[in-house]
Amino acid sequence: MALSGVHIVAGYAGSFRREKSQAILGKIAWSESPATGVSTTGVAPGVHDTLGQPIFRLRSSADAYFAVGPTPNATTGPRVFVPANTDYDVFADAGDKVQWVAA
């Protein structure tokens, strides 16, 4: 079954075998499929010595705007456009959340 809606995965940019600065999803901390205009309940995990910086992997079944931050606002705040059915990785700071709206 194809993805319908939005799916967000929070994890780390690397692992003990990768360079910490690489934007490759390593260990997964949590995932959510939030409603439009609602921030995730989960927050980006803290920076980890061996796992690297926190990262969000964003995916939507339709074109969408995503905002990342402590209080993200995908309508009026800084945001990134993610085309439909595309994985998009964003580095995050510990405690950041994600919000999305349709494009």
CSV table of N, CA, C and O in Angstrom, one decimal:
chain,number,residue,atom,x,y,z
A,1,MET,N,0.8,-1.2,0.0
A,1,MET,CA,0.0,0.0,0.0
A,1,MET,C,0.9,1.2,0.0
A,1,MET,O,1.9,1.3,0.7
A,2,ALA,N,0.5,2.2,-0.8
A,2,ALA,CA,1.3,3.4,-0.9
A,2,ALA,C,1.1,4.3,0.3
A,2,ALA,O,0.0,4.3,0.9
A,3,LEU,N,2.1,5.1,0.6
A,3,LEU,CA,2.0,6.1,1.7
A,3,LEU,C,0.9,7.1,1.3
A,3,LEU,O,0.9,7.7,0.2
A,4,SER,N,0.1,7.4,2.3
A,4,SER,CA,-0.9,8.5,2.2
A,4,SER,C,-0.7,9.4,3.4
A,4,SER,O,-0.8,9.0,4.5
A,5,GLY,N,-0.4,10.7,3.1
A,5,GLY,CA,-0.1,11.6,4.1
A,5,GLY,C,1.4,11.9,4.3
A,5,GLY,O,2.1,11.8,3.3
A,6,VAL,N,1.8,12.1,5.5
A,6,VAL,CA,3.2,12.5,5.9
A,6,VAL,C,3.7,11.5,6.9
A,6,VAL,O,3.0,11.0,7.8
A,7,HIS,N,5.0,11.2,6.7
A,7,HIS,CA,5.7,10.4,7.7
A,7,HIS,C,7.0,11.0,8.0
A,7,HIS,O,7.8,11.4,7.1
A,8,ILE,N,7.3,11.1,9.3
A,8,ILE,CA,8.6,11.8,9.8
A,8,ILE,C,9.3,10.8,10.6
A,8,ILE,O,8.7,10.2,11.5
A,9,VAL,N,10.6,10.6,10.4
A,9,VAL,CA,11.4,9.7,11.2
A,9,VAL,C,12.5,10.5,11.8
A,9,VAL,O,13.2,11.4,11.2
A,10,ALA,N,12.7,10.3,13.1
A,10,ALA,CA,13.8,11.0,13.8
A,10,ALA,C,14.9,10.0,14.2
A,10,ALA,O,14.6,8.9,14.6
A,11,GLY,N,16.1,10.4,14.0
A,11,GLY,CA,17.2,9.5,14.3
A,11,GLY,C,18.5,10.2,14.3
A,11,GLY,O,18.5,11.4,14.6
A,12,TYR,N,19.5,9.5,14.0
A,12,TYR,CA,20.9,10.1,14.0
A,12,TYR,C,21.5,10.1,12.6
A,12,TYR,O,21.2,9.2,11.8
A,13,ALA,N,22.4,11.0,12.3
A,13,ALA,CA,23.0,11.2,11.0
A,13,ALA,C,24.0,10.1,10.7
A,13,ALA,O,24.5,10.0,9.6
A,14,GLY,N,24.5,9.4,11.7
A,14,GLY,CA,25.5,8.4,11.4
A,14,GLY,C,25.4,7.3,12.4
A,14,GLY,O,24.3,7.1,13.0
A,15,SER,N,26.4,6.5,12.6
A,15,SER,CA,26.4,5.4,13.6
A,15,SER,C,27.9,5.2,13.9
A,15,SER,O,28.7,5.9,13.4
A,16,PHE,N,28.1,4.2,14.7
A,16,PHE,CA,29.5,4.0,15.0
A,16,PHE,C,30.4,3.6,13.8
A,16,PHE,O,31.6,3.6,13.9
A,17,ARG,N,29.8,3.2,12.7
A,17,ARG,CA,30.6,2.9,11.5
A,17,ARG,C,30.6,4.0,10.5
A,17,ARG,O,31.4,3.9,9.5
A,18,ARG,N,29.9,5.0,10.6
A,18,ARG,CA,29.9,6.1,9.7
A,18,ARG,C,30.5,7.4,10.2
A,18,ARG,O,30.5,7.5,11.4
A,19,GLU,N,30.8,8.3,9.4
A,19,GLU,CA,31.3,9.6,9.8
A,19,GLU,C,30.1,10.3,10.4
A,19,GLU,O,29.0,10.3,9.8
A,20,LYS,N,30.3,11.0,11.6
A,20,LYS,CA,29.1,11.6,12.3
A,20,LYS,C,28.5,12.7,11.5
A,20,LYS,O,27.3,13.0,11.8
A,21,SER,N,29.1,13.3,10.6
A,21,SER,CA,28.5,14.4,9.8
A,21,SER,C,27.8,14.0,8.6
A,21,SER,O,27.2,14.8,7.9
A,22,GLN,N,27.8,12.7,8.2
A,22,GLN,CA,27.1,12.3,7.0
A,22,GLN,C,25.6,12.3,7.3
A,22,GLN,O,25.1,11.8,8.3
A,23,ALA,N,24.8,12.8,6.3
A,23,ALA,CA,23.4,12.8,6.4
A,23,ALA,C,22.8,11.4,5.9
A,23,ALA,O,22.1,11.3,5.0
A,24,ILE,N,23.2,10.4,6.6
A,24,ILE,CA,22.7,9.0,6.3
A,24,ILE,C,21.9,8.6,7.6
A,24,ILE,O,22.5,8.6,8.7
A,25,LEU,N,20.7,8.3,7.5
A,25,LEU,CA,19.9,7.9,8.6
A,25,LEU,C,20.5,6.7,9.3
A,25,LEU,O,20.5,5.6,8.7
A,26,GLY,N,20.9,6.8,10.5
A,26,GLY,CA,21.5,5.7,11.3
A,26,GLY,C,20.4,5.2,12.2
A,26,GLY,O,19.3,4.8,11.8
A,27,LYS,N,20.7,5.2,13.5
A,27,LYS,CA,19.8,4.7,14.5
A,27,LYS,C,18.5,5.5,14.6
A,27,LYS,O,18.6,6.8,14.6
A,28,ILE,N,17.4,4.9,14.6
A,28,ILE,CA,16.1,5.5,14.6
A,28,ILE,C,15.6,5.7,16.0
A,28,ILE,O,15.7,4.8,16.8
A,29,ALA,N,15.2,6.9,16.4
A,29,ALA,CA,14.7,7.2,17.7
A,29,ALA,C,13.2,7.1,17.8
A,29,ALA,O,12.6,6.6,18.8
A,30,TRP,N,12.4,7.6,16.8
A,30,TRP,CA,11.0,7.5,16.8
A,30,TRP,C,10.5,7.9,15.4
A,30,TRP,O,11.2,8.4,14.6
A,31,SER,N,9.2,7.7,15.1
A,31,SER,CA,8.6,8.1,13.9
A,31,SER,C,7.1,8.5,14.2
A,31,SER,O,6.5,8.0,15.1
A,32,GLU,N,6.6,9.4,13.3
A,32,GLU,CA,5.2,9.8,13.5
A,32,GLU,C,4.6,10.2,12.1
A,32,GLU,O,5.4,10.4,11.2
A,33,SER,N,3.3,10.2,12.1
A,33,SER,CA,2.6,10.7,10.9
A,33,SER,C,1.6,11.7,11.4
A,33,SER,O,0.4,11.5,11.5
A,34,PRO,N,2.1,13.0,11.7
A,34,PRO,CA,1.2,14.0,12.3
A,34,PRO,C,0.2,14.6,11.2
A,34,PRO,O,0.4,14.5,10.0
A,35,ALA,N,-0.9,15.2,11.8
A,35,ALA,CA,-1.8,15.9,10.9
A,35,ALA,C,-1.2,17.2,10.5
A,35,ALA,O,-0.3,17.7,11.0
A,36,THR,N,-1.8,17.7,9.4
A,36,THR,CA,-1.3,19.0,8.9
A,36,THR,C,-1.5,20.1,9.9
A,36,THR,O,-2.4,20.2,10.6
A,37,GLY,N,-0.5,21.0,10.0
A,37,GLY,CA,-0.5,22.1,10.9
A,37,GLY,C,-0.3,21.8,12.4
A,37,GLY,O,-0.4,22.7,13.2
A,38,VAL,N,0.1,20.6,12.6
A,38,VAL,CA,0.3,20.1,14.0
A,38,VAL,C,1.8,19.7,14.2
A,38,VAL,O,2.3,18.9,13.4
A,39,SER,N,2.4,20.2,15.2
A,39,SER,CA,3.8,19.8,15.4
A,39,SER,C,3.9,18.4,15.9
A,39,SER,O,3.0,17.9,16.6
A,40,THR,N,5.0,17.7,15.7
A,40,THR,CA,5.2,16.4,16.2
A,40,THR,C,5.2,16.4,17.7
A,40,THR,O,5.6,17.4,18.3
A,41,THR,N,4.8,15.3,18.3
A,41,THR,CA,4.9,15.2,19.7
A,41,THR,C,6.3,14.8,20.1
A,41,THR,O,6.8,15.2,21.2
A,42,GLY,N,7.0,14.0,19.3
A,42,GLY,CA,8.4,13.7,19.6
A,42,GLY,C,9.3,14.8,19.2
A,42,GLY,O,9.0,15.7,18.4
A,43,VAL,N,10.5,14.9,19.9
A,43,VAL,CA,11.5,15.9,19.6
A,43,VAL,C,12.8,15.2,19.2
A,43,VAL,O,13.0,14.0,19.4
A,44,ALA,N,13.6,16.0,18.5
A,44,ALA,CA,14.9,15.5,18.1
A,44,ALA,C,15.7,15.0,19.3
A,44,ALA,O,15.7,15.8,20.3
A,45,PRO,N,16.3,13.9,19.2
A,45,PRO,CA,17.2,13.4,20.3
A,45,PRO,C,18.4,14.3,20.5
A,45,PRO,O,18.7,15.1,19.6
A,46,GLY,N,19.1,14.2,21.6
A,46,GLY,CA,20.3,14.9,21.8
A,46,GLY,C,21.5,14.4,20.9
A,46,GLY,O,21.5,13.3,20.4
A,47,VAL,N,22.5,15.3,20.7
A,47,VAL,CA,23.7,14.9,20.0
A,47,VAL,C,24.3,13.7,20.8
A,47,VAL,O,24.4,13.8,22.0
A,48,HIS,N,24.8,12.8,20.0
A,48,HIS,CA,25.4,11.6,20.6
A,48,HIS,C,26.9,11.4,20.1
A,48,HIS,O,27.1,11.6,18.9
A,49,ASP,N,27.8,11.2,21.0
A,49,ASP,CA,29.2,11.1,20.6
A,49,ASP,C,29.5,10.1,19.5
A,49,ASP,O,30.3,10.4,18.6
A,50,THR,N,28.9,8.9,19.5
A,50,THR,CA,29.2,7.9,18.5
A,50,THR,C,28.1,7.9,17.4
A,50,THR,O,28.4,7.4,16.3
A,51,LEU,N,26.9,8.4,17.6
A,51,LEU,CA,25.9,8.3,16.6
A,51,LEU,C,25.7,9.6,15.8
A,51,LEU,O,25.1,9.6,14.7
A,52,GLY,N,26.3,10.7,16.3
A,52,GLY,CA,26.2,11.9,15.5
A,52,GLY,C,25.1,12.8,15.9
A,52,GLY,O,24.6,12.8,16.9
A,53,GLN,N,24.8,13.7,14.9
A,53,GLN,CA,23.8,14.8,15.1
A,53,GLN,C,22.4,14.2,14.8
A,53,GLN,O,22.2,13.4,13.9
A,54,PRO,N,21.4,14.7,15.5
A,54,PRO,CA,20.0,14.3,15.2
A,54,PRO,C,19.6,14.7,13.8
A,54,PRO,O,20.1,15.8,13.3
A,55,ILE,N,18.7,14.0,13.2
A,55,ILE,CA,18.3,14.2,11.8
A,55,ILE,C,16.8,13.8,11.7
A,55,ILE,O,16.4,12.9,12.4
A,56,PHE,N,16.1,14.6,10.9
A,56,PHE,CA,14.7,14.2,10.6
A,56,PHE,C,14.7,13.7,9.1
A,56,PHE,O,15.3,14.4,8.3
A,57,ARG,N,14.0,12.6,8.8
A,57,ARG,CA,13.8,12.2,7.5
A,57,ARG,C,12.3,12.5,7.2
A,57,ARG,O,11.4,12.0,7.9
A,58,LEU,N,12.0,13.4,6.2
A,58,LEU,CA,10.7,13.9,5.9
A,58,LEU,C,10.2,13.2,4.6
A,58,LEU,O,11.0,13.1,3.6
A,59,ARG,N,8.9,12.8,4.6
A,59,ARG,CA,8.4,12.2,3.3
A,59,ARG,C,6.9,12.5,3.3
A,59,ARG,O,6.2,12.4,4.4
A,60,SER,N,6.4,12.9,2.2
A,60,SER,CA,4.9,13.2,2.0
A,60,SER,C,4.4,12.6,0.7
A,60,SER,O,5.2,12.5,-0.3
A,61,SER,N,3.2,12.2,0.7
A,61,SER,CA,2.6,11.7,-0.5
A,61,SER,C,2.2,12.8,-1.5
A,61,SER,O,1.8,12.5,-2.6
A,62,ALA,N,2.2,14.0,-1.0
A,62,ALA,CA,1.9,15.2,-1.9
A,62,ALA,C,2.9,16.3,-1.6
A,62,ALA,O,3.6,16.3,-0.5
A,63,ASP,N,3.1,17.2,-2.5
A,63,ASP,CA,4.0,18.3,-2.2
A,63,ASP,C,3.6,19.0,-0.9
A,63,ASP,O,2.5,19.2,-0.6
A,64,ALA,N,4.7,19.3,-0.1
A,64,ALA,CA,4.4,19.9,1.2
A,64,ALA,C,5.6,20.8,1.6
A,64,ALA,O,6.7,20.7,1.1
A,65,TYR,N,5.2,21.7,2.6
A,65,TYR,CA,6.2,22.5,3.2
A,65,TYR,C,6.4,22.0,4.6
A,65,TYR,O,5.5,21.7,5.3
A,66,PHE,N,7.7,21.9,5.1
A,66,PHE,CA,8.0,21.5,6.4
A,66,PHE,C,8.8,22.5,7.1
A,66,PHE,O,9.7,23.1,6.5
A,67,ALA,N,8.5,22.7,8.4
A,67,ALA,CA,9.3,23.6,9.3
A,67,ALA,C,9.9,22.8,10.4
A,67,ALA,O,9.3,21.9,10.9
A,68,VAL,N,11.2,23.1,10.8
A,68,VAL,CA,11.9,22.4,11.8
A,68,VAL,C,12.4,23.4,12.8
A,68,VAL,O,12.9,24.4,12.5
A,69,GLY,N,12.1,23.2,14.1
A,69,GLY,CA,12.6,24.1,15.2
A,69,GLY,C,11.9,23.8,16.5
A,69,GLY,O,11.1,22.9,16.6
A,70,PRO,N,12.2,24.5,17.5
A,70,PRO,CA,11.6,24.3,18.8
A,70,PRO,C,10.1,24.6,18.8
A,70,PRO,O,9.3,23.9,19.5
A,71,THR,N,9.7,25.6,18.0
A,71,THR,CA,8.2,25.9,17.8
A,71,THR,C,8.0,26.1,16.3
A,71,THR,O,7.8,27.3,15.9
A,72,PRO,N,8.0,25.1,15.5
A,72,PRO,CA,8.0,25.2,14.1
A,72,PRO,C,6.6,25.7,13.6
A,72,PRO,O,5.6,25.4,14.2
A,73,ASN,N,6.6,26.6,12.5
A,73,ASN,CA,5.4,27.0,11.9
A,73,ASN,C,5.6,26.9,10.4
A,73,ASN,O,6.3,27.8,9.8
A,74,ALA,N,5.0,25.9,9.8
A,74,ALA,CA,5.2,25.6,8.4
A,74,ALA,C,4.4,26.6,7.5
A,74,ALA,O,4.6,26.6,6.3
A,75,THR,N,3.5,27.4,8.1
A,75,THR,CA,2.7,28.4,7.3
A,75,THR,C,3.4,29.7,7.2
A,75,THR,O,3.6,30.2,6.1
A,76,THR,N,4.0,30.2,8.3
A,76,THR,CA,4.5,31.6,8.3
A,76,THR,C,6.0,31.6,8.6
A,76,THR,O,6.7,32.6,8.5
A,77,GLY,N,6.6,30.5,9.1
A,77,GLY,CA,8.0,30.5,9.6
A,77,GLY,C,8.9,30.0,8.5
A,77,GLY,O,8.5,29.7,7.3
A,78,PRO,N,10.2,29.9,8.8
A,78,PRO,CA,11.1,29.3,7.8
A,78,PRO,C,10.7,27.9,7.5
A,78,PRO,O,10.4,27.2,8.4
A,79,ARG,N,10.8,27.5,6.3
A,79,ARG,CA,10.3,26.2,5.9
A,79,ARG,C,11.0,25.7,4.6
A,79,ARG,O,11.7,26.5,3.9
A,80,VAL,N,10.9,24.4,4.4
A,80,VAL,CA,11.5,23.8,3.2
A,80,VAL,C,10.5,23.1,2.4
A,80,VAL,O,9.5,22.5,3.0
A,81,PHE,N,10.6,23.2,1.1
A,81,PHE,CA,9.6,22.5,0.2
A,81,PHE,C,10.1,21.1,-0.1
A,81,PHE,O,11.3,20.9,-0.4
A,82,VAL,N,9.2,20.1,0.1
A,82,VAL,CA,9.6,18.8,-0.2
A,82,VAL,C,8.6,18.2,-1.2
A,82,VAL,O,7.4,18.2,-1.0
A,83,PRO,N,9.1,17.9,-2.4
A,83,PRO,CA,8.2,17.3,-3.5
A,83,PRO,C,7.6,16.0,-3.0
A,83,PRO,O,8.2,15.3,-2.2
A,84,ALA,N,6.5,15.7,-3.6
A,84,ALA,CA,5.8,14.4,-3.3
A,84,ALA,C,6.7,13.2,-3.5
A,84,ALA,O,7.5,13.2,-4.4
A,85,ASN,N,6.6,12.2,-2.6
A,85,ASN,CA,7.2,10.9,-2.7
A,85,ASN,C,8.8,11.1,-2.8
A,85,ASN,O,9.4,10.3,-3.5
A,86,THR,N,9.3,12.0,-2.0
A,86,THR,CA,10.7,12.2,-2.0
A,86,THR,C,11.2,12.2,-0.5
A,86,THR,O,10.6,12.9,0.3
A,87,ASP,N,12.2,11.4,-0.2
A,87,ASP,CA,12.9,11.5,1.1
A,87,ASP,C,13.7,12.7,1.2
A,87,ASP,O,14.5,13.0,0.3
A,88,TYR,N,13.6,13.5,2.3
A,88,TYR,CA,14.3,14.7,2.5
A,88,TYR,C,14.9,14.7,3.9
A,88,TYR,O,14.1,14.6,4.9
A,89,ASP,N,16.2,14.7,4.0
A,89,ASP,CA,16.9,14.7,5.4
A,89,ASP,C,17.2,16.1,5.8
A,89,ASP,O,17.8,16.9,5.0
A,90,VAL,N,16.9,16.4,7.1
A,90,VAL,CA,17.2,17.7,7.7
A,90,VAL,C,17.9,17.5,9.0
A,90,VAL,O,17.4,16.8,9.9
A,91,PHE,N,19.1,18.1,9.2
A,91,PHE,CA,19.8,18.1,10.5
A,91,PHE,C,18.9,18.9,11.5
A,91,PHE,O,18.3,19.8,11.1
A,92,ALA,N,19.0,18.5,12.7
A,92,ALA,CA,18.2,19.1,13.7
A,92,ALA,C,19.0,19.4,15.0
A,92,ALA,O,20.0,18.7,15.2
A,93,ASP,N,18.5,20.3,15.8
A,93,ASP,CA,19.1,20.5,17.1
A,93,ASP,C,18.3,19.7,18.1
A,93,ASP,O,17.1,19.5,17.9
A,94,ALA,N,18.9,19.3,19.2
A,94,ALA,CA,18.1,18.5,20.3
A,94,ALA,C,16.9,19.3,20.7
A,94,ALA,O,17.0,20.5,20.9
A,95,GLY,N,15.8,18.7,20.7
A,95,GLY,CA,14.5,19.3,21.2
A,95,GLY,C,13.7,19.9,20.0
A,95,GLY,O,12.6,20.3,20.3
A,96,ASP,N,14.2,19.9,18.8
A,96,ASP,CA,13.4,20.4,17.7
A,96,ASP,C,12.3,19.5,17.4
A,96,ASP,O,12.3,18.3,17.6
A,97,LYS,N,11.2,20.1,16.8
A,97,LYS,CA,10.0,19.4,16.3
A,97,LYS,C,9.9,19.7,14.9
A,97,LYS,O,10.6,20.5,14.3
A,98,VAL,N,8.9,19.1,14.2
A,98,VAL,CA,8.5,19.3,12.8
A,98,VAL,C,7.1,19.6,12.7
A,98,VAL,O,6.2,19.0,13.4
A,99,GLN,N,6.7,20.5,11.8
A,99,GLN,CA,5.4,20.8,11.4
A,99,GLN,C,5.3,20.8,9.9
A,99,GLN,O,6.3,21.2,9.2
A,100,TRP,N,4.1,20.5,9.3
A,100,TRP,CA,4.0,20.5,7.8
A,100,TRP,C,2.6,21.0,7.4
A,100,TRP,O,1.7,21.0,8.2
A,101,VAL,N,2.6,21.6,6.2
A,101,VAL,CA,1.3,22.0,5.6
A,101,VAL,C,1.5,21.6,4.1
A,101,VAL,O,2.6,21.6,3.5
A,102,ALA,N,0.3,21.4,3.4
A,102,ALA,CA,0.3,21.1,2.0
A,102,ALA,C,0.8,22.3,1.2
A,102,ALA,O,0.5,23.4,1.6
A,103,ALA,N,1.5,22.0,0.1
A,103,ALA,CA,2.0,23.1,-0.7
A,103,ALA,C,0.9,23.6,-1.6
A,103,ALA,O,0.0,23.0,-2.0
